[in-house]
Amino acid sequence: MNAYHLPRAGNGALADELQTFLDVIPIDEMVSILLEYASNDAEFQKVLTYLQTPEFKGLVSDLEALPEVHDLMNYIQKAGVDVYYLVNVANRYLGLKELTPQSTFNTLKITGGIRGFLDDIKAIFPLEKVRALYREKLVTSHVFADFVAQLKSPTFQRIINYLCANPNFNSLLDKAKANGVDVVAVKQLLQTILGLNVPCKV
């Protein structure tokens, strides 16, 4: 069993539902792979360096300033996940202002490069289990189905539209493509699972 638990807010209903997904994902192994890449892979280290650039920090700040993002975060917080805690962990890493809600690893053999990192994570990610759990929760859990409905909403669509029009985000997409990331597949996944229109030019 993974020792990773979603931080709860309120009655924790959504956290309980999403926790079942975390429980089938080998997070310890994924973190070990991430740390190995961060320590030993030059290409991956460049990405980590990019995350500290004004360009990337500006993208995150712009995104966090969107009213739609605040609305979505407030929904998730009210539904039972302390999303502000999670976002602020990232903000502290990036050296950004924290948001406030309204009201030693083992050495692993790694493939190398950004493409290699994605392949190594994909190799251990239980995709079919996650898919099956996703379909089950849509039927059996009202709180999870409502959460997915929020991700399919016009509000979330506006966030996607904003990102696709943002120069910093498009620069990030270009760098991802240059490093072998199949951004077309990611776009298709979002459109298929959430039914969103992803107007990014990939």
PDB file of N, CA, C and O in Angstrom, residues 125-191:
ATOM      1  N   PHE A 125       2.891   2.188 -14.912  1.00  0.00           N
ATOM      2  CA  PHE A 125       1.592   2.792 -14.620  1.00  0.00           C
ATOM      3  C   PHE A 125       0.465   1.819 -14.968  1.00  0.00           C
ATOM      4  O   PHE A 125       0.372   1.351 -16.113  1.00  0.00           O
ATOM      5  N   PRO A 126      -0.426   1.505 -14.023  1.00  0.00           N
ATOM      6  CA  PRO A 126      -1.499   0.521 -14.267  1.00  0.00           C
ATOM      7  C   PRO A 126      -2.676   1.142 -15.018  1.00  0.00           C
ATOM      8  O   PRO A 126      -3.760   1.329 -14.455  1.00  0.00           O
ATOM      9  N   LEU A 127      -2.491   1.433 -16.274  1.00  0.00           N
ATOM     10  CA  LEU A 127      -3.478   2.191 -17.052  1.00  0.00           C
ATOM     11  C   LEU A 127      -4.835   1.510 -17.080  1.00  0.00           C
ATOM     12  O   LEU A 127      -5.872   2.156 -16.891  1.00  0.00           O
ATOM     13  N   GLU A 128      -4.858   0.209 -17.329  1.00  0.00           N
ATOM     14  CA  GLU A 128      -6.144  -0.485 -17.426  1.00  0.00           C
ATOM     15  C   GLU A 128      -6.883  -0.496 -16.093  1.00  0.00           C
ATOM     16  O   GLU A 128      -8.106  -0.377 -16.056  1.00  0.00           O
ATOM     17  N   LYS A 129      -6.148  -0.639 -14.995  1.00  0.00           N
ATOM     18  CA  LYS A 129      -6.789  -0.592 -13.681  1.00  0.00           C
ATOM     19  C   LYS A 129      -7.392   0.784 -13.424  1.00  0.00           C
ATOM     20  O   LYS A 129      -8.494   0.901 -12.881  1.00  0.00           O
ATOM     21  N   VAL A 130      -6.647   1.825 -13.800  1.00  0.00           N
ATOM     22  CA  VAL A 130      -7.142   3.190 -13.604  1.00  0.00           C
ATOM     23  C   VAL A 130      -8.366   3.435 -14.470  1.00  0.00           C
ATOM     24  O   VAL A 130      -9.354   4.033 -14.033  1.00  0.00           O
ATOM     25  N   ARG A 131      -8.327   2.973 -15.714  1.00  0.00           N
ATOM     26  CA  ARG A 131      -9.478   3.128 -16.610  1.00  0.00           C
ATOM     27  C   ARG A 131     -10.708   2.418 -16.055  1.00  0.00           C
ATOM     28  O   ARG A 131     -11.817   2.963 -16.054  1.00  0.00           O
ATOM     29  N   ALA A 132     -10.512   1.175 -15.584  1.00  0.00           N
ATOM     30  CA  ALA A 132     -11.632   0.407 -15.040  1.00  0.00           C
ATOM     31  C   ALA A 132     -12.202   1.084 -13.791  1.00  0.00           C
ATOM     32  O   ALA A 132     -13.419   1.161 -13.613  1.00  0.00           O
ATOM     33  N   LEU A 133     -11.307   1.599 -12.941  1.00  0.00           N
ATOM     34  CA  LEU A 133     -11.747   2.283 -11.736  1.00  0.00           C
ATOM     35  C   LEU A 133     -12.491   3.567 -12.077  1.00  0.00           C
ATOM     36  O   LEU A 133     -13.499   3.905 -11.449  1.00  0.00           O
ATOM     37  N   TYR A 134     -12.003   4.253 -13.104  1.00  0.00           N
ATOM     38  CA  TYR A 134     -12.658   5.486 -13.568  1.00  0.00           C
ATOM     39  C   TYR A 134     -14.091   5.193 -14.006  1.00  0.00           C
ATOM     40  O   TYR A 134     -15.041   5.886 -13.603  1.00  0.00           O
ATOM     41  N   ARG A 135     -14.264   4.156 -14.819  1.00  0.00           N
ATOM     42  CA  ARG A 135     -15.605   3.805 -15.296  1.00  0.00           C
ATOM     43  C   ARG A 135     -16.508   3.376 -14.135  1.00  0.00           C
ATOM     44  O   ARG A 135     -17.688   3.726 -14.090  1.00  0.00           O
ATOM     45  N   GLU A 136     -15.930   2.628 -13.195  1.00  0.00           N
ATOM     46  CA  GLU A 136     -16.714   2.174 -12.042  1.00  0.00           C
ATOM     47  C   GLU A 136     -17.174   3.357 -11.194  1.00  0.00           C
ATOM     48  O   GLU A 136     -18.343   3.427 -10.790  1.00  0.00           O
ATOM     49  N   LYS A 137     -16.264   4.298 -10.940  1.00  0.00           N
ATOM     50  CA  LYS A 137     -16.597   5.433 -10.085  1.00  0.00           C
ATOM     51  C   LYS A 137     -17.640   6.343 -10.729  1.00  0.00           C
ATOM     52  O   LYS A 137     -18.455   6.951 -10.029  1.00  0.00           O
ATOM     53  N   LEU A 138     -17.615   6.448 -12.039  1.00  0.00           N
ATOM     54  CA  LEU A 138     -18.623   7.268 -12.714  1.00  0.00           C
ATOM     55  C   LEU A 138     -20.031   6.750 -12.427  1.00  0.00           C
ATOM     56  O   LEU A 138     -20.989   7.529 -12.353  1.00  0.00           O
ATOM     57  N   VAL A 139     -20.141   5.437 -12.262  1.00  0.00           N
ATOM     58  CA  VAL A 139     -21.447   4.811 -12.033  1.00  0.00           C
ATOM     59  C   VAL A 139     -21.801   4.753 -10.547  1.00  0.00           C
ATOM     60  O   VAL A 139     -22.954   4.962 -10.165  1.00  0.00           O
ATOM     61  N   THR A 140     -20.801   4.494  -9.704  1.00  0.00           N
ATOM     62  CA  THR A 140     -21.097   4.204  -8.297  1.00  0.00           C
ATOM     63  C   THR A 140     -20.912   5.381  -7.351  1.00  0.00           C
ATOM     64  O   THR A 140     -21.372   5.332  -6.211  1.00  0.00           O
ATOM     65  N   SER A 141     -20.224   6.440  -7.794  1.00  0.00           N
ATOM     66  CA  SER A 141     -19.920   7.545  -6.881  1.00  0.00           C
ATOM     67  C   SER A 141     -20.459   8.863  -7.423  1.00  0.00           C
ATOM     68  O   SER A 141     -19.972   9.375  -8.437  1.00  0.00           O
ATOM     69  N   HIS A 142     -21.423   9.413  -6.715  1.00  0.00           N
ATOM     70  CA  HIS A 142     -21.994  10.696  -7.128  1.00  0.00           C
ATOM     71  C   HIS A 142     -20.946  11.806  -7.057  1.00  0.00           C
ATOM     72  O   HIS A 142     -20.855  12.647  -7.960  1.00  0.00           O
ATOM     73  N   VAL A 143     -20.124  11.811  -5.990  1.00  0.00           N
ATOM     74  CA  VAL A 143     -19.157  12.891  -5.812  1.00  0.00           C
ATOM     75  C   VAL A 143     -18.083  12.840  -6.899  1.00  0.00           C
ATOM     76  O   VAL A 143     -17.632  13.875  -7.403  1.00  0.00           O
ATOM     77  N   PHE A 144     -17.681  11.621  -7.305  1.00  0.00           N
ATOM     78  CA  PHE A 144     -16.683  11.508  -8.369  1.00  0.00           C
ATOM     79  C   PHE A 144     -17.273  11.905  -9.722  1.00  0.00           C
ATOM     80  O   PHE A 144     -16.640  12.607 -10.504  1.00  0.00           O
ATOM     81  N   ALA A 145     -18.513  11.458  -9.991  1.00  0.00           N
ATOM     82  CA  ALA A 145     -19.177  11.812 -11.248  1.00  0.00           C
ATOM     83  C   ALA A 145     -19.355  13.322 -11.352  1.00  0.00           C
ATOM     84  O   ALA A 145     -19.192  13.911 -12.430  1.00  0.00           O
ATOM     85  N   ASP A 146     -19.670  13.967 -10.232  1.00  0.00           N
ATOM     86  CA  ASP A 146     -19.827  15.422 -10.229  1.00  0.00           C
ATOM     87  C   ASP A 146     -18.489  16.112 -10.489  1.00  0.00           C
ATOM     88  O   ASP A 146     -18.408  17.121 -11.186  1.00  0.00           O
ATOM     89  N   PHE A 147     -17.407  15.542  -9.928  1.00  0.00           N
ATOM     90  CA  PHE A 147     -16.060  16.080 -10.156  1.00  0.00           C
ATOM     91  C   PHE A 147     -15.694  16.007 -11.639  1.00  0.00           C
ATOM     92  O   PHE A 147     -15.189  16.967 -12.220  1.00  0.00           O
ATOM     93  N   VAL A 148     -15.974  14.871 -12.277  1.00  0.00           N
ATOM     94  CA  VAL A 148     -15.693  14.721 -13.704  1.00  0.00           C
ATOM     95  C   VAL A 148     -16.543  15.695 -14.519  1.00  0.00           C
ATOM     96  O   VAL A 148     -16.071  16.276 -15.499  1.00  0.00           O
ATOM     97  N   ALA A 149     -17.786  15.898 -14.086  1.00  0.00           N
ATOM     98  CA  ALA A 149     -18.645  16.861 -14.773  1.00  0.00           C
ATOM     99  C   ALA A 149     -18.057  18.260 -14.707  1.00  0.00           C
ATOM    100  O   ALA A 149     -18.158  19.044 -15.676  1.00  0.00           O
ATOM    101  N   GLN A 150     -17.428  18.596 -13.586  1.00  0.00           N
ATOM    102  CA  GLN A 150     -16.772  19.902 -13.469  1.00  0.00           C
ATOM    103  C   GLN A 150     -15.632  20.025 -14.475  1.00  0.00           C
ATOM    104  O   GLN A 150     -15.418  21.078 -15.068  1.00  0.00           O
ATOM    105  N   LEU A 151     -14.880  18.927 -14.680  1.00  0.00           N
ATOM    106  CA  LEU A 151     -13.767  18.946 -15.630  1.00  0.00           C
ATOM    107  C   LEU A 151     -14.262  19.036 -17.074  1.00  0.00           C
ATOM    108  O   LEU A 151     -13.490  19.413 -17.967  1.00  0.00           O
ATOM    109  N   LYS A 152     -15.529  18.678 -17.305  1.00  0.00           N
ATOM    110  CA  LYS A 152     -16.108  18.756 -18.648  1.00  0.00           C
ATOM    111  C   LYS A 152     -16.899  20.047 -18.851  1.00  0.00           C
ATOM    112  O   LYS A 152     -17.492  20.248 -19.910  1.00  0.00           O
ATOM    113  N   SER A 153     -16.891  20.908 -17.859  1.00  0.00           N
ATOM    114  CA  SER A 153     -17.748  22.083 -17.864  1.00  0.00           C
ATOM    115  C   SER A 153     -17.188  23.212 -18.731  1.00  0.00           C
ATOM    116  O   SER A 153     -16.004  23.236 -19.068  1.00  0.00           O
ATOM    117  N   PRO A 154     -18.048  24.185 -19.106  1.00  0.00           N
ATOM    118  CA  PRO A 154     -17.577  25.377 -19.837  1.00  0.00           C
ATOM    119  C   PRO A 154     -16.484  26.128 -19.089  1.00  0.00           C
ATOM    120  O   PRO A 154     -15.595  26.713 -19.709  1.00  0.00           O
ATOM    121  N   THR A 155     -16.530  26.109 -17.756  1.00  0.00           N
ATOM    122  CA  THR A 155     -15.496  26.785 -16.966  1.00  0.00           C
ATOM    123  C   THR A 155     -14.128  26.173 -17.238  1.00  0.00           C
ATOM    124  O   THR A 155     -13.149  26.890 -17.492  1.00  0.00           O
ATOM    125  N   PHE A 156     -14.050  24.852 -17.205  1.00  0.00           N
ATOM    126  CA  PHE A 156     -12.772  24.194 -17.457  1.00  0.00           C
ATOM    127  C   PHE A 156     -12.360  24.365 -18.924  1.00  0.00           C
ATOM    128  O   PHE A 156     -11.176  24.486 -19.226  1.00  0.00           O
ATOM    129  N   GLN A 157     -13.336  24.399 -19.816  1.00  0.00           N
ATOM    130  CA  GLN A 157     -13.039  24.621 -21.235  1.00  0.00           C
ATOM    131  C   GLN A 157     -12.368  25.980 -21.428  1.00  0.00           C
ATOM    132  O   GLN A 157     -11.442  26.124 -22.230  1.00  0.00           O
ATOM    133  N   ARG A 158     -12.807  26.989 -20.679  1.00  0.00           N
ATOM    134  CA  ARG A 158     -12.190  28.323 -20.784  1.00  0.00           C
ATOM    135  C   ARG A 158     -10.732  28.291 -20.321  1.00  0.00           C
ATOM    136  O   ARG A 158      -9.882  29.003 -20.863  1.00  0.00           O
ATOM    137  N   ILE A 159     -10.450  27.463 -19.313  1.00  0.00           N
ATOM    138  CA  ILE A 159      -9.061  27.321 -18.853  1.00  0.00           C
ATOM    139  C   ILE A 159      -8.206  26.699 -19.957  1.00  0.00           C
ATOM    140  O   ILE A 159      -7.084  27.152 -20.229  1.00  0.00           O
ATOM    141  N   ILE A 160      -8.742  25.667 -20.618  1.00  0.00           N
ATOM    142  CA  ILE A 160      -8.028  25.028 -21.730  1.00  0.00           C
ATOM    143  C   ILE A 160      -7.791  26.034 -22.854  1.00  0.00           C
ATOM    144  O   ILE A 160      -6.689  26.115 -23.422  1.00  0.00           O
ATOM    145  N   ASN A 161      -8.823  26.816 -23.177  1.00  0.00           N
ATOM    146  CA  ASN A 161      -8.695  27.820 -24.234  1.00  0.00           C
ATOM    147  C   ASN A 161      -7.616  28.841 -23.896  1.00  0.00           C
ATOM    148  O   ASN A 161      -6.837  29.249 -24.764  1.00  0.00           O
ATOM    149  N   TYR A 162      -7.579  29.253 -22.630  1.00  0.00           N
ATOM    150  CA  TYR A 162      -6.577  30.228 -22.196  1.00  0.00           C
ATOM    151  C   TYR A 162      -5.175  29.656 -22.364  1.00  0.00           C
ATOM    152  O   TYR A 162      -4.270  30.329 -22.885  1.00  0.00           O
ATOM    153  N   LEU A 163      -4.991  28.413 -21.918  1.00  0.00           N
ATOM    154  CA  LEU A 163      -3.672  27.798 -22.035  1.00  0.00           C
ATOM    155  C   LEU A 163      -3.225  27.693 -23.489  1.00  0.00           C
ATOM    156  O   LEU A 163      -2.073  27.989 -23.818  1.00  0.00           O
ATOM    157  N   CYS A 164      -4.143  27.274 -24.361  1.00  0.00           N
ATOM    158  CA  CYS A 164      -3.789  27.083 -25.770  1.00  0.00           C
ATOM    159  C   CYS A 164      -3.430  28.398 -26.457  1.00  0.00           C
ATOM    160  O   CYS A 164      -2.726  28.392 -27.469  1.00  0.00           O
ATOM    161  N   ALA A 165      -3.917  29.510 -25.906  1.00  0.00           N
ATOM    162  CA  ALA A 165      -3.605  30.819 -26.493  1.00  0.00           C
ATOM    163  C   ALA A 165      -2.419  31.497 -25.807  1.00  0.00           C
ATOM    164  O   ALA A 165      -1.960  32.545 -26.259  1.00  0.00           O
ATOM    165  N   ASN A 166      -1.902  30.896 -24.744  1.00  0.00           N
ATOM    166  CA  ASN A 166      -0.838  31.513 -23.960  1.00  0.00           C
ATOM    167  C   ASN A 166       0.530  31.244 -24.603  1.00  0.00           C
ATOM    168  O   ASN A 166       0.900  30.086 -24.820  1.00  0.00           O
ATOM    169  N   PRO A 167       1.295  32.287 -24.910  1.00  0.00           N
ATOM    170  CA  PRO A 167       2.612  32.113 -25.559  1.00  0.00           C
ATOM    171  C   PRO A 167       3.570  31.251 -24.740  1.00  0.00           C
ATOM    172  O   PRO A 167       4.307  30.441 -25.304  1.00  0.00           O
ATOM    173  N   ASN A 168       3.579  31.435 -23.423  1.00  0.00           N
ATOM    174  CA  ASN A 168       4.473  30.638 -22.582  1.00  0.00           C
ATOM    175  C   ASN A 168       4.121  29.156 -22.650  1.00  0.00           C
ATOM    176  O   ASN A 168       4.998  28.289 -22.713  1.00  0.00           O
ATOM    177  N   PHE A 169       2.818  28.855 -22.647  1.00  0.00           N
ATOM    178  CA  PHE A 169       2.388  27.455 -22.711  1.00  0.00           C
ATOM    179  C   PHE A 169       2.744  26.853 -24.067  1.00  0.00           C
ATOM    180  O   PHE A 169       3.182  25.712 -24.154  1.00  0.00           O
ATOM    181  N   ASN A 170       2.575  27.626 -25.130  1.00  0.00           N
ATOM    182  CA  ASN A 170       2.924  27.121 -26.458  1.00  0.00           C
ATOM    183  C   ASN A 170       4.422  26.895 -26.597  1.00  0.00           C
ATOM    184  O   ASN A 170       4.857  25.962 -27.276  1.00  0.00           O
ATOM    185  N   SER A 171       5.205  27.750 -25.948  1.00  0.00           N
ATOM    186  CA  SER A 171       6.655  27.542 -25.927  1.00  0.00           C
ATOM    187  C   SER A 171       6.993  26.242 -25.200  1.00  0.00           C
ATOM    188  O   SER A 171       7.860  25.469 -25.630  1.00  0.00           O
ATOM    189  N   LEU A 172       6.269  25.977 -24.107  1.00  0.00           N
ATOM    190  CA  LEU A 172       6.470  24.735 -23.358  1.00  0.00           C
ATOM    191  C   LEU A 172       6.089  23.528 -24.208  1.00  0.00           C
ATOM    192  O   LEU A 172       6.792  22.506 -24.209  1.00  0.00           O
ATOM    193  N   LEU A 173       4.992  23.635 -24.975  1.00  0.00           N
ATOM    194  CA  LEU A 173       4.592  22.551 -25.873  1.00  0.00           C
ATOM    195  C   LEU A 173       5.671  22.274 -26.923  1.00  0.00           C
ATOM    196  O   LEU A 173       5.981  21.117 -27.224  1.00  0.00           O
ATOM    197  N   ASP A 174       6.228  23.350 -27.481  1.00  0.00           N
ATOM    198  CA  ASP A 174       7.281  23.196 -28.498  1.00  0.00           C
ATOM    199  C   ASP A 174       8.482  22.457 -27.918  1.00  0.00           C
ATOM    200  O   ASP A 174       9.068  21.590 -28.573  1.00  0.00           O
ATOM    201  N   LYS A 175       8.855  22.807 -26.686  1.00  0.00           N
ATOM    202  CA  LYS A 175       9.992  22.152 -26.048  1.00  0.00           C
ATOM    203  C   LYS A 175       9.669  20.687 -25.751  1.00  0.00           C
ATOM    204  O   LYS A 175      10.536  19.817 -25.869  1.00  0.00           O
ATOM    205  N   ALA A 176       8.427  20.430 -25.356  1.00  0.00           N
ATOM    206  CA  ALA A 176       8.028  19.049 -25.090  1.00  0.00           C
ATOM    207  C   ALA A 176       8.108  18.215 -26.368  1.00  0.00           C
ATOM    208  O   ALA A 176       8.620  17.087 -26.362  1.00  0.00           O
ATOM    209  N   LYS A 177       7.589  18.763 -27.471  1.00  0.00           N
ATOM    210  CA  LYS A 177       7.651  18.042 -28.746  1.00  0.00           C
ATOM    211  C   LYS A 177       9.092  17.799 -29.172  1.00  0.00           C
ATOM    212  O   LYS A 177       9.428  16.724 -29.690  1.00  0.00           O
ATOM    213  N   ALA A 178       9.951  18.806 -28.965  1.00  0.00           N
ATOM    214  CA  ALA A 178      11.356  18.675 -29.348  1.00  0.00           C
ATOM    215  C   ALA A 178      12.055  17.573 -28.555  1.00  0.00           C
ATOM    216  O   ALA A 178      13.047  17.009 -29.019  1.00  0.00           O
ATOM    217  N   ASN A 179      11.500  17.263 -27.363  1.00  0.00           N
ATOM    218  CA  ASN A 179      12.102  16.233 -26.515  1.00  0.00           C
ATOM    219  C   ASN A 179      11.374  14.901 -26.613  1.00  0.00           C
ATOM    220  O   ASN A 179      11.530  14.026 -25.761  1.00  0.00           O
ATOM    221  N   GLY A 180      10.540  14.759 -27.645  1.00  0.00           N
ATOM    222  CA  GLY A 180       9.931  13.464 -27.910  1.00  0.00           C
ATOM    223  C   GLY A 180       8.620  13.185 -27.213  1.00  0.00           C
ATOM    224  O   GLY A 180       8.135  12.055 -27.224  1.00  0.00           O
ATOM    225  N   VAL A 181       8.026  14.202 -26.588  1.00  0.00           N
ATOM    226  CA  VAL A 181       6.733  13.997 -25.929  1.00  0.00           C
ATOM    227  C   VAL A 181       5.629  13.986 -26.982  1.00  0.00           C
ATOM    228  O   VAL A 181       5.551  14.881 -27.824  1.00  0.00           O
ATOM    229  N   ASP A 182       4.778  12.976 -26.933  1.00  0.00           N
ATOM    230  CA  ASP A 182       3.681  12.844 -27.900  1.00  0.00           C
ATOM    231  C   ASP A 182       2.517  13.719 -27.444  1.00  0.00           C
ATOM    232  O   ASP A 182       1.543  13.242 -26.856  1.00  0.00           O
ATOM    233  N   VAL A 183       2.608  15.012 -27.723  1.00  0.00           N
ATOM    234  CA  VAL A 183       1.571  15.943 -27.269  1.00  0.00           C
ATOM    235  C   VAL A 183       0.258  15.706 -28.005  1.00  0.00           C
ATOM    236  O   VAL A 183      -0.814  16.037 -27.486  1.00  0.00           O
ATOM    237  N   VAL A 184       0.323  15.150 -29.203  1.00  0.00           N
ATOM    238  CA  VAL A 184      -0.908  14.832 -29.938  1.00  0.00           C
ATOM    239  C   VAL A 184      -1.701  13.771 -29.175  1.00  0.00           C
ATOM    240  O   VAL A 184      -2.928  13.865 -29.054  1.00  0.00           O
ATOM    241  N   ALA A 185      -1.015  12.781 -28.627  1.00  0.00           N
ATOM    242  CA  ALA A 185      -1.679  11.726 -27.863  1.00  0.00           C
ATOM    243  C   ALA A 185      -2.312  12.288 -26.596  1.00  0.00           C
ATOM    244  O   ALA A 185      -3.420  11.891 -26.218  1.00  0.00           O
ATOM    245  N   VAL A 186      -1.625  13.225 -25.950  1.00  0.00           N
ATOM    246  CA  VAL A 186      -2.180  13.852 -24.747  1.00  0.00           C
ATOM    247  C   VAL A 186      -3.441  14.633 -25.102  1.00  0.00           C
ATOM    248  O   VAL A 186      -4.459  14.564 -24.405  1.00  0.00           O
ATOM    249  N   LYS A 187      -3.379  15.367 -26.212  1.00  0.00           N
ATOM    250  CA  LYS A 187      -4.545  16.129 -26.678  1.00  0.00           C
ATOM    251  C   LYS A 187      -5.717  15.195 -26.962  1.00  0.00           C
ATOM    252  O   LYS A 187      -6.852  15.463 -26.546  1.00  0.00           O
ATOM    253  N   GLN A 188      -5.456  14.105 -27.639  1.00  0.00           N
ATOM    254  CA  GLN A 188      -6.520  13.153 -27.968  1.00  0.00           C
ATOM    255  C   GLN A 188      -7.113  12.525 -26.719  1.00  0.00           C
ATOM    256  O   GLN A 188      -8.326  12.286 -26.644  1.00  0.00           O
ATOM    257  N   LEU A 189      -6.260  12.258 -25.703  1.00  0.00           N
ATOM    258  CA  LEU A 189      -6.739  11.673 -24.453  1.00  0.00           C
ATOM    259  C   LEU A 189      -7.705  12.620 -23.750  1.00  0.00           C
ATOM    260  O   LEU A 189      -8.767  12.203 -23.282  1.00  0.00           O
ATOM    261  N   LEU A 190      -7.346  13.907 -23.690  1.00  0.00           N
ATOM    262  CA  LEU A 190      -8.220  14.898 -23.057  1.00  0.00           C
ATOM    263  C   LEU A 190      -9.555  15.000 -23.783  1.00  0.00           C
ATOM    264  O   LEU A 190     -10.616  15.096 -23.160  1.00  0.00           O
ATOM    265  N   GLN A 191      -9.482  14.970 -25.094  1.00  0.00           N
ATOM    266  CA  GLN A 191     -10.704  15.108 -25.883  1.00  0.00           C
ATOM    267  C   GLN A 191     -11.582  13.865 -25.759  1.00  0.00           C
ATOM    268  O   GLN A 191     -12.809  13.973 -25.702  1.00  0.00           O
TER     269      GLN A 191
END
